[in-house]
Coordinates of C-alpha atoms and ligand atoms in Angstrom, one line a residue:
X1 CA 102.9 93.0 85.0
X2 CA 103.5 90.9 88.1
X3 CA 104.6 87.3 87.5
X4 CA 101.8 84.7 87.9
X5 CA 101.8 81.9 90.4
X6 CA 100.5 78.4 90.9
X7 CA 99.2 78.3 94.5
X8 CA 97.2 75.8 96.5
X9 CA 95.6 77.1 99.7
X10 CA 94.7 74.6 102.5
X11 CA 93.0 75.2 105.8
X12 CA 90.0 74.2 107.8
X13 CA 86.6 75.5 107.0
X14 CA 86.4 79.0 108.3
X15 CA 90.2 79.5 108.2
X16 CA 89.8 82.4 105.8
X17 CA 90.7 80.6 102.6
X18 CA 88.1 82.3 100.4
X19 CA 89.0 85.8 101.7
X20 CA 92.8 85.2 101.1
X21 CA 92.4 83.5 97.8
X22 CA 90.4 86.4 96.3
X23 CA 93.1 88.8 97.4
X24 CA 95.9 86.6 96.2
X25 CA 94.3 86.2 92.8
X26 CA 94.2 90.0 92.4
X27 CA 97.7 90.4 93.7
X28 CA 99.1 87.9 91.1
X29 CA 96.5 88.4 88.4
X30 CA 95.6 84.7 88.2
X31 CA 92.1 83.1 88.5
X32 CA 90.7 82.2 91.9
X33 CA 89.5 78.6 91.3
X34 CA 87.2 77.6 94.2
X35 CA 85.6 74.2 93.9
X36 CA 83.0 75.2 96.5
X37 CA 82.0 78.3 94.5
X38 CA 82.0 76.3 91.2
X39 CA 79.7 73.6 92.8
X40 CA 77.4 76.2 94.3
X41 CA 77.1 77.8 90.9
X42 CA 76.2 74.4 89.4
X43 CA 73.6 73.9 92.1
X44 CA 72.0 77.3 91.3
X45 CA 72.1 76.6 87.6
X46 CA 70.5 73.1 88.2
X47 CA 73.1 71.3 86.0
X48 CA 73.5 67.5 86.2
X49 CA 76.5 68.1 88.4
X50 CA 74.6 70.5 90.6
X51 CA 71.8 68.1 91.1
X52 CA 74.2 65.4 92.2
X53 CA 76.1 67.8 94.5
X54 CA 73.3 69.6 96.3
X55 CA 72.4 67.1 99.1
X56 CA 76.0 66.0 99.8
X57 CA 77.1 69.6 100.1
X58 CA 74.2 70.6 102.4
X59 CA 75.0 67.8 104.7
X60 CA 78.7 68.7 104.7
X61 CA 80.0 65.6 103.0
X62 CA 82.7 65.4 100.3
X63 CA 81.9 64.7 96.7
X64 CA 83.5 61.8 94.9
X65 CA 87.1 62.6 93.9
X66 CA 86.6 61.7 90.2
X67 CA 83.7 64.2 89.8
X68 CA 85.6 67.0 91.5
X69 CA 88.8 66.4 89.6
X70 CA 87.1 66.3 86.2
X71 CA 85.6 69.7 86.9
X72 CA 89.0 71.0 88.1
X73 CA 90.9 69.6 85.2
X74 CA 88.6 71.3 82.8
X75 CA 88.9 74.6 84.5
X76 CA 92.7 74.4 84.8
X77 CA 92.9 73.8 81.1
X78 CA 91.4 77.3 80.3
X79 CA 93.7 79.9 78.9
X80 CA 94.0 82.2 82.0
X81 CA 95.2 79.3 84.2
X82 CA 97.5 77.7 81.6
X83 CA 99.2 81.1 80.9
X84 CA 99.5 82.7 84.3
X85 CA 98.6 80.2 86.9
X86 CA 95.9 79.9 89.6
X87 CA 95.0 80.1 93.2
X88 CA 93.3 76.8 94.0
X89 CA 90.8 77.0 96.9
X90 CA 89.1 73.9 98.3
X91 CA 91.0 71.4 96.2
X92 CA 92.8 69.0 96.7
X93 CA 90.9 67.8 99.7
X94 CA 92.1 64.1 99.8
X95 CA 95.4 62.5 99.0
X96 CA 93.7 60.9 95.9
X97 CA 92.8 64.3 94.7
X98 CA 96.4 65.6 95.2
X99 CA 97.7 62.7 93.2
X100 CA 95.2 63.4 90.4
X101 CA 96.2 67.1 90.5
X102 CA 99.8 66.1 90.0
X103 CA 98.8 64.3 86.9
X104 CA 96.8 67.3 85.7
X105 CA 99.5 70.0 86.3
X106 CA 102.6 67.8 86.4
X107 CA 104.7 67.2 89.6
X108 CA 106.5 70.6 89.4
X109 CA 103.2 72.3 88.5
X110 CA 102.5 73.7 91.9
X111 CA 104.8 76.5 93.2
X112 CA 103.6 76.6 96.8
X113 CA 101.0 75.1 99.2
X114 CA 99.9 77.5 101.9
X115 CA 98.3 76.1 105.0
X116 CA 96.2 78.7 106.9
X117 CA 96.3 77.6 110.5
X118 CA 93.4 78.5 112.8
X119 CA 92.4 76.5 116.0
X120 CA 89.1 74.6 115.8
X121 CA 87.4 76.7 118.5
X122 CA 88.0 79.8 116.5
X123 CA 86.8 78.4 113.2
X124 CA 83.6 77.2 114.9
X125 CA 82.7 80.6 116.1
X126 CA 83.6 82.2 112.7
X127 CA 81.4 79.6 110.9
X128 CA 78.3 79.9 113.0
X129 CA 78.2 83.7 112.6
X130 CA 79.2 83.7 108.9
X131 CA 76.7 85.0 106.3
X132 CA 77.3 85.0 102.5
X133 CA 75.8 86.7 99.5
X134 CA 73.9 84.2 97.4
X135 CA 74.9 86.0 94.2
X136 CA 78.5 87.1 94.4
X137 CA 79.7 85.1 97.5
X138 CA 80.9 88.2 99.5
X139 CA 81.4 87.2 103.1
X140 CA 79.8 89.0 106.1
X141 CA 79.2 88.0 109.7
X142 CA 76.7 88.7 112.5
X143 CA 79.3 91.2 113.9
X144 CA 80.1 92.7 110.4
X145 CA 76.8 92.8 108.6
X146 CA 76.2 94.6 105.3
X147 CA 75.2 98.3 105.6
X148 CA 71.5 97.5 104.7
X149 CA 70.2 94.5 106.7
X150 CA 71.2 91.4 104.7
X151 CA 71.5 93.0 101.3
X152 CA 75.0 92.6 99.8
X153 CA 77.0 95.9 99.7
X154 CA 78.8 94.7 96.5
X155 CA 76.0 93.4 94.3
X156 CA 72.7 93.9 96.1
X157 CA 72.1 90.1 96.4
X158 CA 70.5 88.5 99.4
X159 CA 72.9 87.7 102.3
X160 CA 72.1 84.4 104.0
X161 CA 73.5 81.6 106.1
X162 CA 75.0 78.8 104.0
X163 CA 73.0 75.6 104.6
X164 CA 76.2 73.9 105.5
X165 CA 77.1 76.5 108.1
X166 CA 74.4 75.0 110.4
X167 CA 75.9 73.3 113.5
X168 CA 75.5 69.6 112.4
X169 CA 76.9 70.1 108.9
X170 CA 79.9 72.1 110.4
X171 CA 80.8 69.1 112.5
X172 CA 80.6 66.7 109.5
X173 CA 82.8 69.1 107.5
X174 CA 85.4 69.5 110.2
X175 CA 85.6 65.7 110.7
X176 CA 86.0 65.2 106.9
X177 CA 88.8 67.8 107.1
X178 CA 90.6 65.9 109.8
X179 CA 90.2 62.5 108.2
X180 CA 90.8 63.3 104.6
X181 CA 92.5 66.7 104.2
X182 CA 95.0 66.8 107.1
X183 CA 97.2 64.0 105.6
X184 CA 97.9 66.5 102.7
X185 CA 100.0 68.6 105.1
X186 CA 102.5 65.7 105.3
X187 CA 102.1 65.0 101.6
X188 CA 103.2 68.5 100.6
X189 CA 105.7 69.0 103.4
X190 CA 107.6 65.9 102.2
X191 CA 107.8 67.6 98.8
X192 CA 109.2 70.8 100.4
X193 CA 106.5 73.1 99.0
X194 CA 104.4 73.6 102.2
X195 CA 104.3 76.9 104.2
X196 CA 102.2 77.3 107.3
X197 CA 100.7 80.7 107.9
X198 CA 99.0 81.9 111.1
X199 CA 95.5 82.5 110.0
X200 CA 94.2 84.0 113.3
X201 CA 95.5 87.5 112.5
X202 CA 93.8 90.3 110.6
X203 CA 93.3 89.4 106.9
X204 CA 95.7 92.1 105.8
X205 CA 98.4 90.6 108.0
X206 CA 97.7 87.1 106.7
X207 CA 97.9 88.3 103.1
X208 CA 101.2 90.1 103.9
X209 CA 102.8 86.9 105.3
X210 CA 101.5 84.8 102.4
X211 CA 102.9 87.2 99.8
X212 CA 106.2 87.3 101.7
X213 CA 106.6 83.5 101.5
X214 CA 105.6 83.4 97.8
X215 CA 108.3 86.1 97.1
X216 CA 110.9 84.4 99.3
X217 CA 110.3 81.1 97.5
X218 CA 110.6 82.8 94.1
X219 CA 114.0 84.1 95.1
X220 CA 115.2 80.6 96.0
X221 CA 116.8 78.4 93.4
X222 CA 114.4 75.6 92.4
Ligands
ADP301 P1 84.1 74.4 103.1 O1 84.2 75.7 103.9 O2 83.3 73.4 103.8 O3 85.5 73.9 102.8 P2 83.6 74.9 100.3 O4 82.8 76.0 99.8 O5 85.0 74.8 99.9 O6 83.3 74.8 101.8 O7 82.9 73.5 99.8 C1 81.6 73.3 100.0 C2 81.2 71.8 99.8 O8 81.5 71.5 98.4 C3 82.0 70.8 100.6 O9 81.5 70.6 101.9 C4 81.9 69.5 99.7 O10 80.6 69.0 99.8 C5 82.0 70.1 98.3 N1 83.4 70.2 97.9 C6 84.1 71.3 97.6 N2 85.4 71.0 97.2 C7 85.5 69.7 97.2 C8 86.5 68.7 97.0 N3 87.8 69.2 96.6 N4 86.3 67.4 97.2 C9 85.1 67.0 97.6 N5 84.1 67.8 97.8 C10 84.2 69.1 97.7

């Protein structure tokens, strides 16, 4: 079986993190841990966390660091992640979260941080046309709809626009990214574990480049 990996994927909203993370998790047989997906599941299940998260998420604002990291710590402690690794999507999103993540996994606990780079004008057009399945999270767009109008090809769920993919929330999310998440690029670059990948290309190409950098890094002495 392929070796596992401990990967963090960074990138603006709409950079293609979700798509790549699903593929990377299959490639390396590790869980795809997406804080956004976990929170949306909590909102649907109406848990205490979900009730706290819903309005902040809809308006595009970040949730408190402690809340997020307690959820992530619990997930990373599960057997699949402790034994094979993980692809972490949507976390860390602030320097404080990155420092907490170090405490959870240890400083050498992340093999590689991949930054998917896509210019803001391109992510904006991707986000406004994005549609997602409410049940399984499969991603479509106005130009690539499911085969039956707005019924998910994968699970038959309803395909809708995410509330935070409306124009005002998109601006709030992108501003939060610039203010809170961009500093992580320097944080991980200084540690020598950051790789920047051109996310404007076809998803297959993006995956190929990402796998290449993972494999190249594996071959290097640590
Ligand atoms: P996005 O495409 O905006 O990055 P996600 O699905 O990753 O979407 O996250 C949706 C929302 O969930 C965010 O806008 C935020 O409210 C909340 N969220 C997810 N991850 C985090 C995190 N690491 N820290 C704070 N809030 C988060």
